[in-house]
Short mmCIF file of C-alpha atoms and ligand atoms in Angstrom, two decimals:
data_model
loop_
_atom_site.label_atom_id
_atom_site.label_comp_id
_atom_site.label_asym_id
_atom_site.label_seq_id
_atom_site.Cartn_x
_atom_site.Cartn_y
_atom_site.Cartn_z
CA MET A 1 63.62 118.98 42.12
CA VAL A 2 61.43 116.35 40.95
CA THR A 3 61.54 113.90 42.82
CA ALA A 4 60.02 110.62 42.40
CA SER A 5 56.78 109.33 44.00
CA PRO A 6 56.91 105.95 45.97
CA ALA A 7 57.53 102.42 43.17
CA SER A 8 56.59 98.67 44.09
CA ILE A 9 60.58 98.50 42.18
CA LEU A 10 63.82 100.08 42.19
CA LEU A 11 67.07 99.60 40.71
CA ALA A 12 70.57 100.89 42.52
CA SER A 13 73.40 101.12 39.91
CA ASN A 14 76.56 103.69 39.70
CA ARG A 15 75.32 104.56 36.04
CA GLY A 16 72.26 105.07 35.19
CA PRO A 17 69.94 104.30 32.21
CA ILE A 18 69.86 107.95 30.37
CA SER A 19 73.06 110.51 30.45
CA PHE A 20 73.20 114.36 29.90
CA THR A 21 75.74 116.22 27.76
CA VAL A 22 76.06 120.43 28.21
CA GLU A 23 75.87 121.93 24.57
CA ASP A 24 77.54 124.83 23.71
CA ASP A 25 74.66 126.93 24.08
CA GLY A 26 73.79 125.53 26.95
CA THR A 27 71.26 123.40 26.66
CA LEU A 28 70.74 119.49 27.84
CA THR A 29 71.46 116.50 25.93
CA PRO A 30 69.82 113.22 26.65
CA ARG A 31 71.19 110.06 26.24
CA ARG A 32 69.45 106.45 26.37
CA GLY A 33 71.27 103.91 27.73
CA GLY A 34 71.87 100.48 26.34
CA GLY A 35 72.39 96.88 28.75
CA GLY A 36 71.32 94.80 30.37
CA LEU A 37 69.69 95.82 33.25
CA VAL A 38 67.66 98.65 31.45
CA SER A 39 66.08 95.87 29.00
CA GLY A 40 65.40 93.80 32.03
CA LEU A 41 63.05 96.67 33.87
CA SER A 42 61.14 97.04 30.39
CA ALA A 43 60.62 93.08 30.48
CA ILE A 44 58.61 93.33 34.21
CA GLY A 45 56.36 95.82 32.64
CA ASP A 46 54.83 99.35 32.45
CA GLU A 47 52.23 98.53 35.25
CA VAL A 48 54.98 98.36 37.83
CA ASP A 49 55.76 101.68 39.16
CA SER A 50 59.65 102.14 38.99
CA VAL A 51 62.41 104.32 40.04
CA TRP A 52 66.01 103.85 39.20
CA VAL A 53 68.28 105.92 41.70
CA CYS A 54 71.65 106.25 40.17
CA ALA A 55 74.76 109.18 40.04
CA ALA A 56 74.98 111.97 38.41
CA LEU A 57 78.41 110.92 36.91
CA SER A 58 78.83 114.54 34.84
CA GLU A 59 78.21 118.66 34.40
CA GLY A 60 75.47 117.88 32.05
CA ASP A 61 73.80 115.28 34.78
CA ARG A 62 74.52 117.87 37.79
CA ALA A 63 72.94 120.06 35.29
CA ALA A 64 70.40 118.09 34.86
CA THR A 65 68.98 117.12 38.30
CA ARG A 66 69.28 120.77 39.35
CA GLN A 67 66.82 121.44 36.80
CA GLY A 68 64.60 119.17 37.50
CA LEU A 69 64.64 115.72 35.62
CA ASP A 70 61.45 115.44 33.59
CA ASP A 71 61.49 111.74 33.51
CA PRO A 72 59.37 110.96 37.38
CA SER A 73 61.29 107.20 36.82
CA VAL A 74 65.28 107.91 37.18
CA ARG A 75 66.36 109.51 40.31
CA MET A 76 70.16 111.04 39.72
CA LEU A 77 71.94 111.43 42.81
CA ASP A 78 73.85 114.38 43.02
CA ILE A 79 76.87 113.81 44.87
CA ASP A 80 79.84 115.71 45.83
CA PRO A 81 82.13 115.47 43.38
CA GLY A 82 85.19 115.55 45.69
CA THR A 83 83.07 112.17 47.15
CA PHE A 84 81.83 111.03 44.55
CA ALA A 85 85.62 110.79 42.93
CA ARG A 86 87.19 109.51 45.86
CA ALA A 87 83.93 106.69 46.19
CA TYR A 88 84.46 105.63 42.65
CA ASN A 89 87.83 105.44 41.82
CA GLY A 90 89.44 105.35 45.15
CA ILE A 91 87.23 102.30 45.94
CA ALA A 92 84.88 100.90 44.18
CA ASN A 93 87.66 100.65 40.88
CA SER A 94 90.72 101.28 42.56
CA THR A 95 90.89 99.33 45.34
CA LEU A 96 87.50 96.86 45.22
CA TRP A 97 87.96 96.21 41.39
CA PHE A 98 91.41 95.63 42.15
CA VAL A 99 90.96 92.75 44.76
CA HIS A 100 87.67 91.05 42.97
CA HIS A 101 89.75 90.65 40.09
CA LEU A 102 93.32 89.85 41.13
CA ILE A 103 95.04 92.83 40.19
CA TYR A 104 97.17 94.24 43.00
CA ASN A 105 101.25 93.88 42.84
CA THR A 106 101.64 92.97 46.03
CA PRO A 107 105.09 94.22 47.60
CA THR A 108 104.19 98.17 45.97
CA THR A 109 100.80 98.46 45.81
CA PRO A 110 98.02 98.84 48.19
CA VAL A 111 99.29 101.04 50.82
CA PHE A 112 95.66 101.64 52.90
CA GLY A 113 96.99 104.95 54.96
CA SER A 114 95.27 108.09 54.82
CA SER A 115 94.69 108.84 52.45
CA PHE A 116 92.52 105.47 51.63
CA ARG A 117 90.91 106.20 54.38
CA ARG A 118 89.53 109.78 53.19
CA GLU A 119 88.34 107.42 49.68
CA TRP A 120 86.63 105.24 52.04
CA ALA A 121 84.88 107.67 54.43
CA SER A 122 83.69 108.80 50.88
CA TYR A 123 82.70 105.37 50.11
CA GLU A 124 80.35 105.78 52.76
CA ALA A 125 78.78 108.84 51.91
CA TYR A 126 78.33 107.63 49.05
CA ASN A 127 76.86 104.49 50.06
CA THR A 128 74.51 106.41 52.38
CA ALA A 129 73.51 108.81 49.83
CA PHE A 130 72.23 105.28 47.35
CA ALA A 131 70.35 104.11 50.74
CA GLU A 132 68.58 107.15 51.90
CA ALA A 133 67.22 107.91 48.27
CA LEU A 134 66.35 104.55 47.60
CA ALA A 135 64.10 104.78 51.45
CA GLU A 136 62.64 108.43 50.25
CA ASN A 137 61.26 105.97 46.88
CA ALA A 138 60.13 103.03 47.42
CA ALA A 139 56.47 102.01 48.90
CA PRO A 140 55.27 99.57 51.63
CA GLY A 141 56.88 96.60 51.04
CA ALA A 142 58.60 97.21 47.86
CA THR A 143 61.50 95.16 46.44
CA VAL A 144 64.71 96.74 45.43
CA LEU A 145 67.93 95.26 43.46
CA VAL A 146 71.22 96.93 43.69
CA GLN A 147 74.13 96.56 42.11
CA ASP A 148 77.56 95.83 41.69
CA TYR A 149 80.35 96.61 44.05
CA HIS A 150 79.96 100.42 43.99
CA LEU A 151 77.29 99.48 46.04
CA SER A 152 77.90 97.20 48.28
CA LEU A 153 77.28 99.18 51.69
CA THR A 154 73.96 99.64 50.63
CA PRO A 155 72.25 96.72 51.62
CA ARG A 156 72.69 96.70 55.03
CA LEU A 157 72.55 101.18 55.52
CA LEU A 158 68.48 100.32 53.15
CA ARG A 159 67.40 97.58 55.86
CA GLU A 160 68.31 99.94 58.47
CA LEU A 161 66.25 102.58 57.24
CA ARG A 162 63.56 100.16 55.73
CA PRO A 163 62.87 97.00 57.35
CA ASP A 164 59.64 96.39 55.05
CA LEU A 165 61.95 96.48 51.72
CA ARG A 166 62.95 92.87 50.37
CA ILE A 167 66.47 93.77 48.90
CA GLY A 168 68.52 92.24 46.63
CA HIS A 169 72.15 92.97 45.08
CA PHE A 170 74.02 91.89 42.63
CA SER A 171 77.70 91.58 41.88
CA HIS A 172 78.77 91.29 38.81
CA THR A 173 82.47 91.18 38.58
CA PRO A 174 84.29 88.14 40.21
CA TRP A 175 84.71 87.88 44.00
CA ALA A 176 87.76 87.30 45.10
CA PRO A 177 89.29 83.79 47.70
CA PRO A 178 88.99 84.62 51.10
CA ASP A 179 92.81 84.68 51.35
CA TYR A 180 93.25 87.48 48.68
CA TYR A 181 90.21 89.15 50.16
CA ARG A 182 92.30 89.30 53.81
CA LEU A 183 94.32 92.32 51.79
CA LEU A 184 91.65 94.95 52.67
CA PRO A 185 92.09 96.63 56.31
CA ASP A 186 90.62 93.89 58.49
CA ASP A 187 87.19 96.62 59.22
CA VAL A 188 87.30 97.20 55.44
CA GLY A 189 86.73 94.04 54.63
CA ARG A 190 84.20 93.30 57.01
CA ASP A 191 81.74 96.09 56.41
CA VAL A 192 81.64 95.20 52.48
CA LEU A 193 81.18 91.55 53.36
CA ALA A 194 78.15 92.43 56.64
CA GLY A 195 76.64 95.27 53.58
CA ILE A 196 75.64 92.88 50.95
CA LEU A 197 74.70 90.36 53.58
CA GLY A 198 71.23 93.61 54.40
CA ALA A 199 70.16 91.78 51.19
CA ASP A 200 67.60 89.15 51.65
CA ARG A 201 69.56 87.46 48.04
CA ALA A 202 73.42 87.56 47.45
CA GLY A 203 72.83 87.59 43.27
CA PHE A 204 76.77 86.19 41.04
CA LEU A 205 77.03 85.51 37.84
CA THR A 206 78.43 82.39 38.48
CA ARG A 207 79.19 79.74 40.65
CA ARG A 208 82.14 80.16 41.71
CA TRP A 209 82.03 83.69 42.43
CA ALA A 210 79.13 82.97 44.56
CA GLY A 211 81.09 80.19 46.01
CA ALA A 212 84.22 82.60 46.91
CA PHE A 213 81.86 85.20 48.37
CA ALA A 214 80.27 82.59 50.67
CA ASP A 215 84.08 81.48 51.72
CA CYS A 216 85.18 84.84 52.91
CA CYS A 217 82.09 85.05 54.98
CA GLU A 218 83.07 82.04 56.57
CA ALA A 219 86.84 83.33 56.78
CA VAL A 220 86.30 86.98 57.44
CA LEU A 221 83.07 87.27 59.38
CA GLY A 222 82.60 83.43 61.16
CA ALA A 223 79.09 83.60 59.17
CA GLU A 224 77.28 80.52 59.13
CA VAL A 225 77.61 78.97 55.48
CA ASP A 226 75.05 76.00 54.36
CA ARG A 227 76.30 74.84 50.85
CA ASP A 228 73.00 72.48 49.96
CA ALA A 229 71.09 75.17 50.43
CA LEU A 230 72.71 78.20 49.55
CA THR A 231 71.80 80.02 52.49
CA ILE A 232 74.72 82.52 54.59
CA THR A 233 72.97 83.31 58.63
CA TYR A 234 74.83 86.22 59.45
CA LYS A 235 74.10 87.84 62.96
CA GLY A 236 70.49 85.84 63.34
CA ARG A 237 69.61 86.36 59.27
CA THR A 238 69.39 84.87 56.65
CA THR A 239 70.55 85.62 52.53
CA ARG A 240 69.81 83.34 50.23
CA LEU A 241 72.97 82.84 47.12
CA GLY A 242 71.55 82.62 43.71
CA VAL A 243 73.74 82.33 40.40
CA HIS A 244 71.98 83.75 37.36
CA PRO A 245 74.23 83.92 34.72
CA LEU A 246 73.51 86.82 32.50
CA GLY A 247 73.91 86.11 28.41
CA ALA A 248 73.74 87.41 25.55
CA ASP A 249 70.08 89.27 23.19
CA GLY A 250 70.62 87.34 20.37
CA ASP A 251 67.41 88.58 19.12
CA PHE A 252 68.74 92.53 19.20
CA LEU A 253 72.32 91.69 18.11
CA ARG A 254 71.08 88.93 15.08
CA GLU A 255 68.74 92.68 13.67
CA ARG A 256 71.55 94.97 14.92
CA SER A 257 74.82 93.57 13.04
CA HIS A 258 73.08 93.43 9.90
CA ARG A 259 71.33 97.00 9.66
CA PRO A 260 73.63 99.50 7.19
CA ASP A 261 76.35 100.92 9.73
CA VAL A 262 77.66 97.68 9.94
CA ASP A 263 77.54 96.73 6.73
CA SER A 264 79.39 99.81 5.85
CA ARG A 265 81.94 99.00 8.54
CA LEU A 266 82.48 95.53 7.57
CA ALA A 267 83.17 96.02 4.20
CA THR A 268 86.08 98.62 4.94
CA LEU A 269 87.23 95.75 7.24
CA ARG A 270 86.82 93.17 4.83
CA GLU A 271 89.36 95.48 2.16
CA ALA A 272 91.37 95.07 4.86
CA VAL A 273 92.08 91.49 5.77
CA GLY A 274 91.77 90.58 2.03
CA ASP A 275 91.27 86.79 1.91
CA ARG A 276 93.29 85.94 5.76
CA LYS A 277 91.93 84.57 9.01
CA THR A 278 91.32 86.82 11.32
CA VAL A 279 91.87 86.64 15.59
CA VAL A 280 88.53 88.96 16.62
CA ARG A 281 88.39 90.54 20.11
CA VAL A 282 86.93 93.93 21.31
CA ASP A 283 86.79 95.05 24.76
CA ARG A 284 87.39 97.66 27.13
CA THR A 285 90.79 98.41 27.44
CA GLU A 286 90.77 96.97 31.51
CA LEU A 287 93.08 95.78 33.47
CA SER A 288 91.95 92.95 33.33
CA LYS A 289 91.53 92.04 30.17
CA ASN A 290 94.91 90.84 29.53
CA ILE A 291 95.47 92.78 26.07
CA VAL A 292 99.31 92.78 26.46
CA ARG A 293 99.48 89.58 26.62
CA GLY A 294 97.39 89.37 23.96
CA LEU A 295 99.77 90.10 21.88
CA HIS A 296 102.78 88.70 22.92
CA ALA A 297 100.71 85.50 22.08
CA TYR A 298 99.69 86.83 18.59
CA ARG A 299 103.41 87.93 18.54
CA HIS A 300 104.52 84.46 19.70
CA LEU A 301 102.24 82.60 16.84
CA LEU A 302 103.75 84.30 14.02
CA ARG A 303 107.54 83.97 15.28
CA THR A 304 106.83 80.42 15.94
CA ARG A 305 104.42 79.53 12.62
CA PRO A 306 106.16 81.25 9.67
CA GLU A 307 103.15 79.28 8.02
CA TRP A 308 100.85 82.51 9.69
CA LEU A 309 102.79 85.40 8.39
CA ASP A 310 100.39 87.37 5.71
CA ARG A 311 97.99 84.78 6.72
CA VAL A 312 95.63 85.91 9.00
CA VAL A 313 95.44 89.94 10.65
CA HIS A 314 94.63 90.46 14.75
CA ILE A 315 91.38 92.98 14.89
CA ALA A 316 91.55 94.15 17.81
CA PHE A 317 89.22 96.82 20.04
CA ALA A 318 90.94 98.65 22.76
CA TYR A 319 87.99 101.74 23.68
CA PRO A 320 88.37 103.22 26.26
CA SER A 321 87.68 103.15 30.19
CA ARG A 322 88.57 104.89 33.70
CA HIS A 323 91.36 107.87 31.87
CA ASP A 324 91.39 109.48 35.42
CA LEU A 325 92.95 106.32 36.80
CA PRO A 326 96.71 106.23 35.93
CA GLU A 327 97.14 102.74 36.03
CA TYR A 328 94.84 102.63 32.80
CA ARG A 329 96.31 104.87 30.33
CA GLU A 330 99.77 103.46 31.27
CA TYR A 331 98.11 100.08 30.34
CA THR A 332 96.05 101.65 27.15
CA ALA A 333 100.08 103.00 26.18
CA SER A 334 101.69 99.80 26.49
CA VAL A 335 98.48 97.85 24.43
CA LEU A 336 98.92 100.45 21.15
CA ARG A 337 103.20 99.90 22.17
CA VAL A 338 103.22 96.49 21.26
CA ALA A 339 100.59 96.34 18.51
CA GLN A 340 103.32 99.11 16.79
CA GLU A 341 106.04 97.22 18.01
CA ILE A 342 104.34 94.08 15.90
CA ASN A 343 103.21 95.87 12.77
CA ASP A 344 106.65 97.55 12.60
CA GLU A 345 108.16 93.95 13.00
CA TYR A 346 105.69 91.79 10.35
CA GLY A 347 103.90 94.54 8.22
CA THR A 348 104.90 94.55 5.09
CA PRO A 349 103.30 97.05 1.97
CA THR A 350 100.09 94.60 1.96
CA TRP A 351 99.35 93.56 5.14
CA GLN A 352 98.81 94.82 8.52
CA PRO A 353 99.35 91.86 11.20
CA VAL A 354 97.29 93.86 13.93
CA ILE A 355 94.22 96.08 13.03
CA LEU A 356 94.11 98.03 16.66
CA HIS A 357 91.24 100.79 17.07
CA VAL A 358 91.25 102.47 20.95
CA ASP A 359 88.17 104.46 19.76
CA ASP A 360 84.57 103.07 20.59
CA ASP A 361 82.15 102.29 17.92
CA PHE A 362 80.08 99.43 18.14
CA ALA A 363 78.68 99.04 14.60
CA ARG A 364 82.70 98.11 14.14
CA SER A 365 82.80 95.22 16.82
CA LEU A 366 79.33 94.06 15.53
CA ALA A 367 81.00 93.72 11.83
CA ALA A 368 84.30 92.64 13.44
CA TYR A 369 82.29 89.86 15.25
CA ARG A 370 80.80 89.04 11.55
CA LEU A 371 84.24 88.80 10.10
CA ALA A 372 85.46 86.06 13.34
CA ASP A 373 87.57 83.56 12.40
CA VAL A 374 89.30 83.38 16.23
CA ALA A 375 87.52 85.03 19.20
CA LEU A 376 89.94 86.17 22.02
CA VAL A 377 88.98 86.36 25.10
CA ASN A 378 92.33 85.36 27.59
CA PRO A 379 90.61 88.14 31.16
CA ILE A 380 93.33 87.35 33.99
CA ARG A 381 89.72 87.52 35.94
CA ASP A 382 86.15 88.49 34.34
CA GLY A 383 83.02 88.17 36.50
CA MET A 384 81.30 87.18 33.10
CA ASN A 385 82.67 88.59 29.86
CA LEU A 386 79.86 88.88 27.06
CA VAL A 387 81.70 89.19 24.63
CA ALA A 388 82.45 85.71 24.46
CA LYS A 389 79.03 85.25 24.55
CA GLU A 390 78.30 87.85 21.85
CA VAL A 391 80.85 87.07 19.16
CA PRO A 392 79.57 83.49 18.41
CA VAL A 393 76.04 85.27 18.32
CA VAL A 394 76.71 87.28 15.99
CA THR A 395 79.64 85.34 13.48
CA ASP A 396 78.92 84.80 9.96
CA ARG A 397 82.00 82.38 10.13
CA GLY A 398 81.11 79.71 12.53
CA CYS A 399 84.55 81.24 14.24
CA ALA A 400 85.81 79.67 17.02
CA LEU A 401 86.43 80.75 20.92
CA VAL A 402 89.35 81.15 22.66
CA LEU A 403 88.83 81.32 25.94
CA SER A 404 90.63 82.15 29.85
CA ARG A 405 89.21 79.58 32.19
CA GLU A 406 89.22 82.50 34.61
CA ALA A 407 86.29 84.38 32.63
CA GLY A 408 82.99 83.72 34.00
CA ALA A 409 81.75 82.85 30.82
CA TYR A 410 84.16 79.54 30.87
CA GLU A 411 81.47 77.24 32.83
CA GLU A 412 78.80 77.70 30.45
CA LEU A 413 81.45 77.37 27.27
CA GLY A 414 84.25 76.28 28.34
CA ALA A 415 83.62 72.70 26.57
CA ASP A 416 83.00 74.37 23.00
CA SER A 417 85.87 76.50 23.33
CA VAL A 418 89.18 76.33 22.88
CA VAL A 419 90.74 77.28 26.67
CA VAL A 420 93.44 78.88 27.99
CA ASN A 421 95.49 79.83 30.75
CA PRO A 422 95.90 83.27 30.28
CA TYR A 423 98.66 84.39 32.36
CA ASP A 424 101.03 82.02 29.94
CA ILE A 425 101.48 83.14 26.26
CA ILE A 426 103.19 80.08 24.47
CA ALA A 427 100.41 77.93 25.51
CA THR A 428 97.73 80.90 24.77
CA ALA A 429 99.50 81.33 20.82
CA GLU A 430 99.30 77.67 20.43
CA ALA A 431 95.12 77.80 21.83
CA LEU A 432 94.92 80.60 18.36
CA HIS A 433 96.75 77.55 16.63
CA THR A 434 94.35 75.12 17.53
CA ALA A 435 91.49 77.44 17.00
CA LEU A 436 92.91 78.73 12.86
CA THR A 437 93.31 75.42 12.22
CA MET A 438 89.93 73.56 13.32
CA PRO A 439 88.28 71.84 10.37
CA GLU A 440 85.28 73.95 9.34
CA ASP A 441 82.77 71.50 10.46
CA GLU A 442 83.87 71.01 13.92
CA ARG A 443 84.24 75.21 14.51
CA ALA A 444 80.89 75.54 12.88
CA ALA A 445 79.42 73.00 14.98
CA ARG A 446 81.05 73.88 18.16
CA CYS A 447 79.75 77.22 17.52
CA LEU A 448 75.80 76.84 17.28
CA ARG A 449 76.37 75.04 20.51
CA LEU A 450 78.45 78.67 22.12
CA ALA A 451 75.80 80.10 20.61
CA GLU A 452 72.38 78.71 21.90
CA ALA A 453 74.87 78.28 25.87
CA SER A 454 75.33 81.53 25.44
CA THR A 455 71.47 83.07 24.42
CA ALA A 456 69.99 80.45 27.08
CA LEU A 457 69.66 83.47 29.95
CA PRO A 458 68.96 87.00 27.81
CA PRO A 459 68.73 90.32 30.12
CA SER A 460 65.10 90.11 30.53
CA ALA A 461 65.34 86.65 31.37
CA TRP A 462 68.23 87.20 34.02
CA PHE A 463 66.02 90.25 35.55
CA LEU A 464 62.96 88.67 35.83
CA GLU A 465 64.55 85.29 37.73
CA GLN A 466 66.20 87.91 40.69
CA TYR A 467 63.14 89.81 40.84
CA GLN A 468 60.88 86.68 41.11
CA ALA A 469 63.51 84.89 43.23
CA LEU A 470 62.89 88.39 45.63
CA THR A 471 59.13 88.05 45.50
CA GLU A 472 58.83 84.02 46.25
CA ASP A 473 61.00 83.97 49.52
CA GLN A 474 58.78 85.95 50.26
CA ARG A 475 55.86 84.39 49.97
CA GLY A 476 57.10 81.05 50.39
C1 LIG B 501 81.99 96.65 33.80
C2 LIG B 501 82.11 95.77 34.75
C3 LIG B 501 80.52 96.34 36.00
C4 LIG B 501 80.59 97.35 36.11
C5 LIG B 501 81.02 98.70 35.13
C6 LIG B 501 81.08 99.85 35.55
O1 LIG B 501 81.85 96.51 32.85
O2 LIG B 501 81.51 93.88 34.70
O3 LIG B 501 80.83 95.46 36.77
O4 LIG B 501 79.78 98.42 36.82
O5 LIG B 501 82.58 98.21 34.37
O6 LIG B 501 82.14 100.76 34.65
P1 LIG B 501 82.16 101.98 34.56
O7 LIG B 501 82.33 101.96 32.94
O8 LIG B 501 80.57 103.01 35.14
O9 LIG B 501 83.57 102.66 35.96
#
């Protein structure tokens, strides 16, 4: 196996920048991903040697790690599949994701019994594997940027192995308020917080999530929080809080959304929509995205405001996510069912009220963005929600944004959106009506301001900001 040489900047995330598929003849095809971290890292420049430590997620990835990746800047960890599944599905995506997005139905879930303890032990093992790989690959005094809830124990474990490193942790999710966070078994709740406090800096997408993290550290660990200085002191060590609101990549989106593959999908959608108005939503089908209530709100709009019959189309793209979890499969089934009910109830031979797609197609998403009169972003809770930031940049129609006050994007975009309580479907239906009837000039002016706010901190600047903060702390 090729092990990467010591690097001065290291990234750690569950999902890495590359994945492999096994072809029928047994050969491996690599696919490079995009996303904020990839463009962020490239902004640092080639002169800095980097290593990205990530997990092998598929059979193809595992085969590639066994054969030796020919990319020295990526180190994929071949974690035992059972350990990985318990850590990823059981702890990261069920337990921690559910806590931070307030998803539990508390009379029945969660149940913290012996299978949970097995999952937790796997999560510890998985975080230890990352800490060990980072420790092995880091040059003296290197900077390490650890990403997200999959790796909340890694900063402390890594510090124990390598006290010389500068360590940052970044949470891409919301953070639960203390009363809800206390659902976790006491030792687990403490370990997650203490794990992140092993970092020199803990970064969040909004002030609200950073504040909730500080509240949990105070309430659960008894840590000392200085809210003006944005520091948390625990067991004699101080961790700084950072707020870095990731924005959309405006240049990339504007260029990408005018390529021929997007144009051809736009033509297909246009034909279906005709001269009607559109309400567009694009999500991964995650329990936090609130797609079903969005459909109920749209149905309520058609029911209570018949002037919209045959005058509007709801374009809803609900892409597959985490189908290993039964809750996600059931949720996808209810999205399909409610969309079908609406089409059965209101559709005519020439009008399909809901156009729903559940297969992933980025070019088609961009085409829908271009066609958006209204974008519906109504999550129960969301770390940021980049769709809210992307649609205003791409739309050809100067769209209005209906935005949940529980999305991180609300902090920056709330002022120019039609804001909703995501649980209130009647209010959401009214918000859709307000957005659909907003005067053209007001809509255009708001959309311009939304696009500007959305691109204030594109991925490369977002990444550099965190990197520089860590480097400056050390100098200062
Ligand atoms: C969402 C969250 C991210 C997280 C990602 C993982 O996008 O906002 O915080 O890293 O899911 O998704 P995955 O498909 O790897 O489970």
